[in-house]
Amino acid sequence: MVISEATVSRRHAEVKWDGHELVVEDLGSSGGTFVNDVRVQHAVVQPGDVLRLGPRTEFQVGTEVVSTPLEIAAEKTGGEEGVKHLQMLLDVARALNAATVLEEVVQIVLQSAVRLVRADRGCVILIENDGSRRTVGWHPPDLGKTAWAERSSLFEKAIKERHVVSAGLELSPSTTMVARGAAMAVAAPLVVTRRPMGRAEDASFVASVDVIGGIVVERAQAGKPFGREDLAVLESVTAEAAIAIDSARLYREAREKAKIDYEMSLARTIQIALQLTPPDTPFGDVFAFSQPARSVGGDLYHGILRDDGALAVALGDVSGKGVGAALIMAMAQGLIGLLHELGQPIEALMPALNRSLLKHNPGNRFLTLALGLLRSDGSLSLTNAGHCPLAVLRASGSVELVPPQGPILGLLPMAKWAVAEVKLSAGDSIVFYSDGISESFSPESEEFGVDGVQRTLAGLGGRDAEVVGRALLDAAAKHRAGREADDDVTLLVLRYRG
């Protein structure tokens, strides 16, 4: 029994007849169980005793017998027929408990309802999340091919009133129903009681009572209307059916979510495989890191050693997150790698990428991207399409910012990008980072910012690439007070050895 009272725990107490006496047992409730104002763990109660759950929910013990819905339905049919109906209802309940696939549950419900009330035809109609109606089962199977307009109005009436409703020839003398020889039709709603998630003591509240659909059955032979006992039986069937159908729906949704989660995990694995960590070279060591805000992200990093001996690196950020951003990222990575393999000069890379994005970008996404080309003599060519300012960390500890040399990619057809030339000495580093780092916010909504990047790097001159990278990641995480970043976090540190 569910009691809508906040002071009553979800599993508060058990009252049972052990064959000789009525026993109450507290199930570890927070509010306590009382008999005649005495708190008890286990006690025998007598007629006239006052049973209290928590501070204010009281019951007086009496001798009235209360039957279950299944027993009520069986009693209304009477005698051997009632026992037979009860056994059939119990069989239905067991079958529904064993079924998890929605289509299987619907067929059990429909066939059981038609058999129990001796109907000739019927259907199960479910209400979708958007409010639309969908017929998911017919009996006989070819019923869905025939017009059955009356079921709609009867179904809607049952949904609106939230109880079993019926109609006969005397109440619905339509031509089509008369032509079919229909004597009576009955509609029963499928009603599910939902409770809130959260603390156990809150679960006694009924959060909502939802109608998820209904069953409509009909007898085709005139002169045999449904009786009250048939309505009671159908009501019992729908009570069990509503829970089973709702559970089957949730099971299907869970399976679909698990499939999506698996596919997203696979996509993430592929995405990681596509990201090429720049190799260490005799003249430079590299640290790369990427953590998406979702299972797949829109940030990219890339690095290869070109045939001309230069180390090419890239770090970018596709607008948005999720699969769409990841697809654009993968396309950009492939094109960057191809252009480097073809030996294209760095000034030709941005225009080529921009043309490709403008041509193959149905989602109208854009890309911020920073490219670098480090040679063995320490000469470093940089070009930046609307990305975060790059940080040149000198071995002395000074930090120089290199601003973007042009607009973001995928936006302007005639855009141009300049190339900045920087000379690195032994121990100097170049730091590429995404806005997941610079736009980290504290609990007080203060941004880490480019200033935070500069402050952190200033004390790390001459350190290994990984030491520099880890320190910057830790500083941004500390600024967020341990909270997850709102955006993808990607970092690339390249230190020149000399």
Short mmCIF file of C-alpha atoms in Angstrom, two decimals, residues 53-493:
data_model
loop_
_atom_site.label_atom_id
_atom_site.label_comp_id
_atom_site.label_asym_id
_atom_site.label_seq_id
_atom_site.Cartn_x
_atom_site.Cartn_y
_atom_site.Cartn_z
CA LEU A 53 3.42 5.04 10.97
CA GLY A 54 5.66 7.99 11.75
CA PRO A 55 4.32 10.96 13.71
CA ARG A 56 0.88 11.35 12.17
CA THR A 57 -0.34 8.48 9.96
CA GLU A 58 -2.75 6.29 11.96
CA PHE A 59 -4.87 3.21 11.26
CA GLN A 60 -7.28 1.38 13.51
CA VAL A 61 -7.07 -2.37 13.32
CA GLY A 62 -10.39 -3.93 12.30
CA THR A 63 -11.69 -7.19 10.92
CA GLU A 64 -12.82 -6.09 7.44
CA VAL A 65 -11.41 -8.26 4.65
CA VAL A 66 -9.95 -6.38 1.69
CA SER A 67 -9.51 -8.26 -1.57
CA THR A 68 -6.96 -7.69 -4.32
CA PRO A 69 -8.13 -6.50 -7.76
CA LEU A 70 -7.63 -10.02 -9.10
CA GLU A 71 -9.73 -11.52 -6.30
CA ILE A 72 -12.43 -8.88 -6.77
CA ALA A 73 -12.62 -9.70 -10.46
CA ALA A 74 -12.87 -13.39 -9.66
CA GLU A 75 -15.52 -12.89 -6.97
CA LYS A 76 -17.74 -10.93 -9.34
CA THR A 77 -17.87 -13.88 -11.73
CA GLY A 78 -18.80 -16.24 -8.90
CA GLY A 79 -18.29 -19.96 -8.21
CA GLU A 80 -16.16 -22.17 -10.39
CA GLU A 81 -16.11 -19.52 -13.11
CA GLY A 82 -14.56 -17.10 -10.63
CA VAL A 83 -11.85 -19.57 -9.68
CA LYS A 84 -11.16 -20.20 -13.35
CA HIS A 85 -10.90 -16.47 -14.04
CA LEU A 86 -8.58 -15.98 -11.09
CA GLN A 87 -6.30 -18.75 -12.32
CA MET A 88 -6.27 -17.22 -15.81
CA LEU A 89 -5.48 -13.79 -14.38
CA LEU A 90 -2.61 -15.22 -12.37
CA ASP A 91 -1.31 -16.94 -15.51
CA VAL A 92 -1.44 -13.58 -17.30
CA ALA A 93 0.47 -11.91 -14.47
CA ARG A 94 3.17 -14.59 -14.57
CA ALA A 95 3.49 -14.34 -18.36
CA LEU A 96 3.80 -10.56 -18.19
CA ASN A 97 6.44 -10.76 -15.48
CA ALA A 98 8.54 -13.03 -17.71
CA ALA A 99 8.26 -10.86 -20.85
CA THR A 100 10.56 -7.89 -21.55
CA VAL A 101 10.15 -7.23 -25.28
CA LEU A 102 7.41 -4.67 -25.96
CA GLU A 103 5.88 -6.53 -28.90
CA GLU A 104 5.72 -9.74 -26.86
CA VAL A 105 4.12 -7.96 -23.91
CA VAL A 106 1.51 -6.34 -26.16
CA GLN A 107 0.54 -9.69 -27.67
CA ILE A 108 0.20 -11.32 -24.24
CA VAL A 109 -1.96 -8.42 -23.05
CA LEU A 110 -4.18 -8.40 -26.11
CA GLN A 111 -4.68 -12.15 -26.39
CA SER A 112 -5.34 -12.44 -22.65
CA ALA A 113 -7.88 -9.61 -22.64
CA VAL A 114 -9.76 -11.02 -25.63
CA ARG A 115 -9.79 -14.53 -24.14
CA LEU A 116 -10.79 -13.52 -20.60
CA VAL A 117 -13.78 -11.40 -21.60
CA ARG A 118 -14.67 -13.62 -24.58
CA ALA A 119 -14.33 -10.78 -27.08
CA ASP A 120 -14.12 -11.24 -30.83
CA ARG A 121 -11.63 -8.52 -31.60
CA GLY A 122 -9.49 -5.94 -29.93
CA CYS A 123 -6.52 -3.66 -30.14
CA VAL A 124 -3.87 -2.03 -27.95
CA ILE A 125 -3.20 1.67 -28.48
CA LEU A 126 -0.20 3.41 -26.92
CA ILE A 127 0.34 7.12 -26.37
CA GLU A 128 3.74 8.27 -27.60
CA ASN A 129 5.88 10.89 -25.87
CA ASP A 130 4.64 13.55 -28.29
CA GLY A 131 1.00 12.71 -27.47
CA SER A 132 0.29 10.89 -30.73
CA ARG A 133 -1.63 7.60 -30.69
CA ARG A 134 -0.15 4.42 -32.13
CA THR A 135 -1.96 1.10 -32.46
CA VAL A 136 0.61 -1.58 -31.65
CA GLY A 137 -1.48 -4.75 -31.70
CA TRP A 138 -4.67 -6.13 -33.26
CA HIS A 139 -6.75 -9.26 -32.78
CA PRO A 140 -7.33 -10.81 -35.20
CA PRO A 141 -4.13 -9.70 -36.98
CA ASP A 142 -5.99 -8.41 -40.06
CA LEU A 143 -8.16 -6.10 -37.95
CA GLY A 144 -5.77 -3.23 -38.64
CA LYS A 145 -6.72 -3.37 -42.31
CA THR A 146 -10.36 -2.53 -41.62
CA ALA A 147 -11.96 0.76 -40.63
CA TRP A 148 -12.78 0.89 -36.94
CA ALA A 149 -13.52 4.52 -36.25
CA GLU A 150 -15.58 3.90 -33.10
CA ARG A 151 -12.58 2.60 -31.21
CA SER A 152 -11.00 6.06 -31.39
CA SER A 153 -13.83 7.91 -29.63
CA LEU A 154 -14.28 5.15 -27.04
CA PHE A 155 -10.53 5.03 -26.42
CA GLU A 156 -10.33 8.80 -25.96
CA LYS A 157 -13.22 8.69 -23.49
CA ALA A 158 -11.45 6.02 -21.42
CA ILE A 159 -8.24 8.04 -21.49
CA LYS A 160 -10.01 11.21 -20.40
CA GLU A 161 -12.02 9.57 -17.61
CA ARG A 162 -9.21 7.17 -16.60
CA HIS A 163 -11.48 4.18 -16.08
CA VAL A 164 -13.19 1.43 -18.07
CA VAL A 165 -15.95 2.70 -20.38
CA SER A 166 -18.33 0.78 -22.61
CA ALA A 167 -20.68 1.45 -25.50
CA GLY A 168 -23.40 -0.64 -27.09
CA LEU A 169 -25.80 -0.33 -29.95
CA GLU A 170 -28.23 1.60 -27.83
CA LEU A 171 -25.51 4.14 -27.00
CA SER A 172 -23.64 4.24 -30.29
CA PRO A 173 -26.05 3.40 -33.14
CA SER A 174 -23.64 4.25 -35.97
CA THR A 175 -24.12 2.68 -39.34
CA THR A 176 -20.67 1.12 -39.46
CA MET A 177 -20.99 -0.50 -36.05
CA VAL A 178 -24.46 -1.82 -36.86
CA ALA A 179 -23.20 -3.10 -40.18
CA ARG A 180 -20.54 -5.07 -38.34
CA GLY A 181 -23.12 -6.46 -35.93
CA ALA A 182 -21.28 -5.07 -32.90
CA ALA A 183 -23.21 -5.54 -29.71
CA MET A 184 -20.77 -3.92 -27.33
CA ALA A 185 -17.32 -2.38 -27.15
CA VAL A 186 -15.24 -1.71 -24.05
CA ALA A 187 -12.16 0.49 -23.61
CA ALA A 188 -9.85 0.38 -20.59
CA PRO A 189 -6.97 2.81 -19.97
CA LEU A 190 -3.44 1.70 -19.18
CA VAL A 191 -2.54 3.76 -16.10
CA VAL A 192 0.90 3.91 -14.49
CA THR A 193 1.65 5.51 -11.11
CA ARG A 194 5.10 7.06 -10.99
CA ARG A 195 7.07 8.07 -7.93
CA PRO A 196 9.96 10.51 -7.68
CA MET A 197 13.58 9.46 -7.62
CA GLY A 198 15.69 10.48 -4.66
CA ARG A 199 15.58 9.77 -0.97
CA ALA A 200 13.77 6.62 0.11
CA GLU A 201 11.52 8.55 2.46
CA ASP A 202 10.29 10.67 -0.47
CA ALA A 203 9.20 7.65 -2.51
CA SER A 204 5.85 7.40 -0.74
CA PHE A 205 4.73 10.41 -2.76
CA VAL A 206 2.92 9.78 -6.01
CA ALA A 207 4.75 12.03 -8.47
CA SER A 208 2.30 11.48 -11.31
CA VAL A 209 -0.40 9.19 -12.62
CA ASP A 210 0.18 8.75 -16.35
CA VAL A 211 -2.08 7.17 -18.93
CA ILE A 212 0.22 5.42 -21.40
CA GLY A 213 -2.46 3.93 -23.65
CA GLY A 214 -5.47 1.65 -23.58
CA ILE A 215 -7.12 -1.58 -24.68
CA VAL A 216 -10.30 -1.71 -26.76
CA VAL A 217 -12.22 -4.99 -27.12
CA GLU A 218 -15.46 -5.74 -28.92
CA ARG A 219 -18.01 -8.49 -29.37
CA ALA A 220 -19.29 -8.90 -32.88
CA GLN A 221 -22.34 -11.02 -32.08
CA ALA A 222 -25.41 -8.98 -31.17
CA GLY A 223 -27.24 -9.86 -27.97
CA LYS A 224 -24.17 -10.66 -25.91
CA PRO A 225 -23.17 -7.44 -24.17
CA PHE A 226 -20.28 -7.29 -21.76
CA GLY A 227 -21.31 -7.71 -18.14
CA ARG A 228 -20.00 -6.04 -15.01
CA GLU A 229 -17.80 -9.03 -14.32
CA ASP A 230 -16.19 -8.61 -17.75
CA LEU A 231 -15.40 -4.98 -16.97
CA ALA A 232 -13.85 -6.00 -13.64
CA VAL A 233 -11.71 -8.65 -15.32
CA LEU A 234 -10.58 -6.22 -18.03
CA GLU A 235 -9.73 -3.63 -15.39
CA SER A 236 -7.54 -6.19 -13.61
CA VAL A 237 -5.81 -7.14 -16.84
CA THR A 238 -5.03 -3.52 -17.70
CA ALA A 239 -3.67 -2.87 -14.20
CA GLU A 240 -1.09 -5.61 -14.74
CA ALA A 241 -0.63 -4.73 -18.41
CA ALA A 242 0.15 -1.06 -17.77
CA ILE A 243 3.10 -1.92 -15.53
CA ALA A 244 4.38 -4.57 -17.95
CA ILE A 245 4.09 -2.34 -21.03
CA ASP A 246 5.71 0.60 -19.27
CA SER A 247 8.54 -1.66 -18.08
CA ALA A 248 8.99 -3.05 -21.60
CA ARG A 249 9.20 0.48 -22.95
CA LEU A 250 11.82 1.40 -20.37
CA TYR A 251 13.71 -1.81 -21.16
CA ARG A 252 13.71 -0.95 -24.86
CA GLU A 253 14.90 2.60 -24.13
CA ALA A 254 17.65 1.21 -21.90
CA ARG A 255 18.74 -1.18 -24.67
CA GLU A 256 18.76 1.63 -27.22
CA LYS A 257 20.72 3.86 -24.87
CA ALA A 258 23.23 1.08 -24.23
CA LYS A 259 23.65 0.65 -27.99
CA ILE A 260 24.18 4.38 -28.45
CA ASP A 261 26.65 4.44 -25.55
CA TYR A 262 28.57 1.57 -27.14
CA GLU A 263 28.65 3.30 -30.54
CA MET A 264 29.78 6.55 -28.92
CA SER A 265 32.51 4.67 -27.07
CA LEU A 266 33.60 3.09 -30.34
CA ALA A 267 33.56 6.52 -32.00
CA ARG A 268 35.72 7.86 -29.18
CA THR A 269 38.20 4.99 -29.65
CA ILE A 270 38.40 5.74 -33.38
CA GLN A 271 38.77 9.46 -32.68
CA ILE A 272 41.68 8.83 -30.34
CA ALA A 273 43.29 6.61 -32.96
CA LEU A 274 42.96 9.40 -35.55
CA GLN A 275 44.76 11.91 -33.35
CA LEU A 276 48.43 11.63 -34.19
CA THR A 277 50.70 12.63 -31.32
CA PRO A 278 53.68 14.51 -32.76
CA PRO A 279 56.76 12.29 -32.56
CA ASP A 280 59.79 13.20 -30.50
CA THR A 281 62.72 14.28 -32.66
CA PRO A 282 66.41 14.85 -32.00
CA PHE A 283 65.66 18.57 -31.84
CA GLY A 284 62.34 18.55 -29.93
CA ASP A 285 60.14 16.71 -27.42
CA VAL A 286 56.34 16.85 -27.36
CA PHE A 287 53.47 16.50 -24.86
CA ALA A 288 49.89 16.10 -26.12
CA PHE A 289 46.62 15.80 -24.17
CA SER A 290 42.93 15.83 -25.08
CA GLN A 291 39.85 15.31 -22.89
CA PRO A 292 36.43 15.78 -24.54
CA ALA A 293 33.54 17.28 -22.60
CA ARG A 294 31.39 14.50 -24.11
CA SER A 295 32.22 10.95 -25.17
CA VAL A 296 33.35 12.34 -28.53
CA GLY A 297 34.66 15.85 -28.87
CA GLY A 298 35.39 18.56 -31.40
CA ASP A 299 39.01 19.35 -30.50
CA LEU A 300 41.89 17.96 -32.51
CA TYR A 301 45.64 17.75 -32.36
CA HIS A 302 47.93 16.40 -35.01
CA GLY A 303 51.64 15.99 -35.58
CA ILE A 304 53.89 14.42 -38.18
CA LEU A 305 57.50 14.59 -39.26
CA ARG A 306 57.52 15.87 -42.82
CA ASP A 307 59.77 14.54 -45.57
CA ASP A 308 61.69 17.83 -45.47
CA GLY A 309 62.64 17.12 -41.84
CA ALA A 310 60.34 19.71 -40.25
CA LEU A 311 58.03 18.78 -37.38
CA ALA A 312 54.45 19.82 -38.23
CA VAL A 313 51.93 20.27 -35.42
CA ALA A 314 48.30 21.40 -35.30
CA LEU A 315 45.64 22.03 -32.68
CA GLY A 316 42.06 23.06 -33.44
CA ASP A 317 38.54 23.36 -32.11
CA VAL A 318 35.40 22.65 -34.14
CA SER A 319 32.34 24.65 -33.08
CA GLY A 320 29.89 22.61 -31.04
CA LYS A 321 30.34 19.19 -29.51
CA GLY A 322 29.31 15.61 -30.13
CA VAL A 323 29.32 13.48 -33.26
CA GLY A 324 28.83 16.36 -35.73
CA ALA A 325 31.86 18.21 -34.42
CA ALA A 326 33.87 14.98 -34.33
CA LEU A 327 33.15 14.30 -38.02
CA ILE A 328 34.38 17.76 -39.04
CA MET A 329 37.42 17.24 -36.82
CA ALA A 330 38.20 13.91 -38.52
CA MET A 331 37.87 15.49 -41.97
CA ALA A 332 40.22 18.34 -40.99
CA GLN A 333 42.77 15.93 -39.52
CA GLY A 334 42.83 13.87 -42.68
CA LEU A 335 43.26 16.92 -44.88
CA ILE A 336 46.02 18.39 -42.70
CA GLY A 337 47.92 15.10 -42.89
CA LEU A 338 47.49 14.90 -46.66
CA LEU A 339 48.68 18.47 -47.25
CA HIS A 340 51.80 17.86 -45.17
CA GLU A 341 52.51 14.59 -46.98
CA LEU A 342 52.29 16.50 -50.24
CA GLY A 343 54.87 18.94 -48.88
CA GLN A 344 52.61 21.98 -49.08
CA PRO A 345 54.05 25.16 -47.54
CA ILE A 346 52.40 26.30 -44.32
CA GLU A 347 50.91 29.41 -45.97
CA ALA A 348 48.94 27.16 -48.36
CA LEU A 349 47.33 25.02 -45.63
CA MET A 350 44.74 27.46 -44.25
CA PRO A 351 43.26 28.42 -47.66
CA ALA A 352 42.98 24.74 -48.65
CA LEU A 353 41.27 23.82 -45.39
CA ASN A 354 38.93 26.79 -45.66
CA ARG A 355 37.82 25.79 -49.17
CA SER A 356 37.16 22.23 -48.05
CA LEU A 357 35.09 23.31 -45.03
CA LEU A 358 33.01 25.71 -47.11
CA LYS A 359 32.33 22.95 -49.63
CA HIS A 360 31.73 19.99 -47.30
CA ASN A 361 30.09 21.41 -44.18
CA PRO A 362 26.31 20.74 -44.10
CA GLY A 363 26.10 21.65 -40.43
CA ASN A 364 27.59 25.12 -41.02
CA ARG A 365 30.23 24.48 -38.40
CA PHE A 366 33.47 26.43 -38.26
CA LEU A 367 36.97 25.56 -37.13
CA THR A 368 39.58 27.48 -35.19
CA LEU A 369 43.02 26.11 -35.93
CA ALA A 370 46.66 26.82 -35.10
CA LEU A 371 49.47 25.30 -37.17
CA GLY A 372 53.18 25.18 -36.46
CA LEU A 373 56.23 24.06 -38.41
CA LEU A 374 59.44 23.60 -36.37
CA ARG A 375 62.75 23.02 -38.13
CA SER A 376 65.96 21.60 -36.73
CA ASP A 377 67.61 25.05 -36.66
CA GLY A 378 64.92 26.37 -34.26
CA SER A 379 63.02 28.38 -36.85
CA LEU A 380 59.29 28.13 -36.16
CA SER A 381 56.53 29.15 -38.59
CA LEU A 382 53.10 29.75 -37.06
CA THR A 383 49.70 30.51 -38.53
CA ASN A 384 46.52 30.84 -36.51
CA ALA A 385 42.91 30.89 -37.77
CA GLY A 386 40.94 32.49 -34.96
CA HIS A 387 42.32 30.15 -32.30
CA CYS A 388 43.58 31.01 -28.80
CA PRO A 389 46.82 33.04 -28.75
CA LEU A 390 49.84 30.75 -28.83
CA ALA A 391 52.34 31.04 -26.01
CA VAL A 392 56.10 31.04 -26.60
CA LEU A 393 57.74 30.04 -23.32
CA ARG A 394 61.37 31.06 -23.23
CA ALA A 395 63.92 29.09 -21.23
CA SER A 396 64.34 32.21 -19.10
CA GLY A 397 60.67 32.00 -18.01
CA SER A 398 59.35 34.90 -20.07
CA VAL A 399 56.16 34.29 -22.05
CA GLU A 400 55.38 35.84 -25.44
CA LEU A 401 51.89 35.62 -26.96
CA VAL A 402 51.42 35.12 -30.69
CA PRO A 403 47.91 36.33 -31.67
CA PRO A 404 45.77 34.87 -34.51
CA GLN A 405 46.89 35.75 -38.05
CA GLY A 406 43.44 35.46 -39.64
CA PRO A 407 39.76 34.56 -39.17
CA ILE A 408 38.23 31.19 -38.34
CA LEU A 409 37.95 28.53 -41.06
CA GLY A 410 34.70 27.69 -42.84
CA LEU A 411 33.21 31.18 -42.66
CA LEU A 412 34.69 33.56 -45.28
CA PRO A 413 35.48 32.38 -48.84
CA MET A 414 38.12 35.04 -49.54
CA ALA A 415 39.83 35.08 -46.13
CA LYS A 416 43.62 35.30 -45.84
CA TRP A 417 46.07 34.20 -43.14
CA ALA A 418 49.54 35.53 -42.42
CA VAL A 419 52.46 33.47 -41.14
CA ALA A 420 54.43 34.50 -38.05
CA GLU A 421 58.10 33.55 -37.83
CA VAL A 422 59.61 32.85 -34.41
CA LYS A 423 63.16 31.81 -33.53
CA LEU A 424 63.49 29.27 -30.71
CA SER A 425 66.60 28.70 -28.66
CA ALA A 426 67.47 25.59 -26.69
CA GLY A 427 64.94 25.12 -23.85
CA ASP A 428 62.26 27.32 -25.43
CA SER A 429 58.75 25.88 -25.90
CA ILE A 430 55.66 26.67 -27.93
CA VAL A 431 52.32 25.97 -26.21
CA PHE A 432 49.08 25.31 -28.12
CA TYR A 433 45.88 25.06 -26.04
CA SER A 434 42.11 25.06 -26.55
CA ASP A 435 39.56 27.35 -24.93
CA GLY A 436 38.62 24.48 -22.62
CA ILE A 437 41.69 25.62 -20.67
CA SER A 438 41.56 29.40 -21.02
CA GLU A 439 37.79 29.50 -20.50
CA SER A 440 37.84 27.44 -17.30
CA PHE A 441 35.67 29.14 -14.68
CA SER A 442 35.98 29.19 -10.92
CA PRO A 443 32.94 28.60 -8.66
CA GLU A 444 32.76 32.42 -8.48
CA SER A 445 32.50 32.57 -12.31
CA GLU A 446 36.00 34.03 -12.74
CA GLU A 447 37.69 32.99 -15.98
CA PHE A 448 41.15 31.41 -15.96
CA GLY A 449 41.86 33.29 -19.17
CA VAL A 450 44.96 33.84 -21.25
CA ASP A 451 46.38 35.68 -18.23
CA GLY A 452 46.09 32.47 -16.21
CA VAL A 453 47.95 30.60 -18.95
CA GLN A 454 50.73 33.20 -18.90
CA ARG A 455 51.04 33.21 -15.11
CA THR A 456 51.28 29.43 -14.97
CA LEU A 457 53.87 29.16 -17.74
CA ALA A 458 56.06 31.95 -16.37
CA GLY A 459 57.58 29.70 -13.73
CA LEU A 460 58.24 26.76 -16.05
CA GLY A 461 60.97 28.02 -18.39
CA GLY A 462 63.31 25.31 -19.69
CA ARG A 463 61.26 22.43 -18.27
CA ASP A 464 60.38 19.29 -20.24
CA ALA A 465 57.28 19.45 -22.45
CA GLU A 466 55.31 17.06 -20.25
CA VAL A 467 56.15 18.97 -17.06
CA VAL A 468 54.94 22.20 -18.67
CA GLY A 469 51.78 20.57 -20.00
CA ARG A 470 50.82 18.84 -16.74
CA ALA A 471 51.38 22.03 -14.77
CA LEU A 472 49.05 23.99 -17.05
CA LEU A 473 46.35 21.31 -16.89
CA ASP A 474 46.61 21.18 -13.09
CA ALA A 475 46.38 24.97 -12.79
CA ALA A 476 43.21 25.10 -14.91
CA ALA A 477 41.66 22.21 -12.93
CA LYS A 478 42.54 23.92 -9.64
CA HIS A 479 40.89 27.12 -10.91
CA ARG A 480 37.71 25.10 -11.61
CA ALA A 481 37.91 23.77 -8.03
CA GLY A 482 37.92 20.20 -9.31
CA ARG A 483 34.78 20.53 -11.43
CA GLU A 484 34.63 19.06 -14.92
CA ALA A 485 35.46 21.46 -17.74
CA ASP A 486 32.52 22.82 -19.72
CA ASP A 487 34.39 22.40 -23.01
CA ASP A 488 36.90 20.00 -24.54
CA VAL A 489 40.37 20.40 -23.00
CA THR A 490 43.23 19.97 -25.47
CA LEU A 491 46.89 20.87 -25.08
CA LEU A 492 50.05 20.52 -27.15
CA VAL A 493 53.50 21.53 -25.87
#
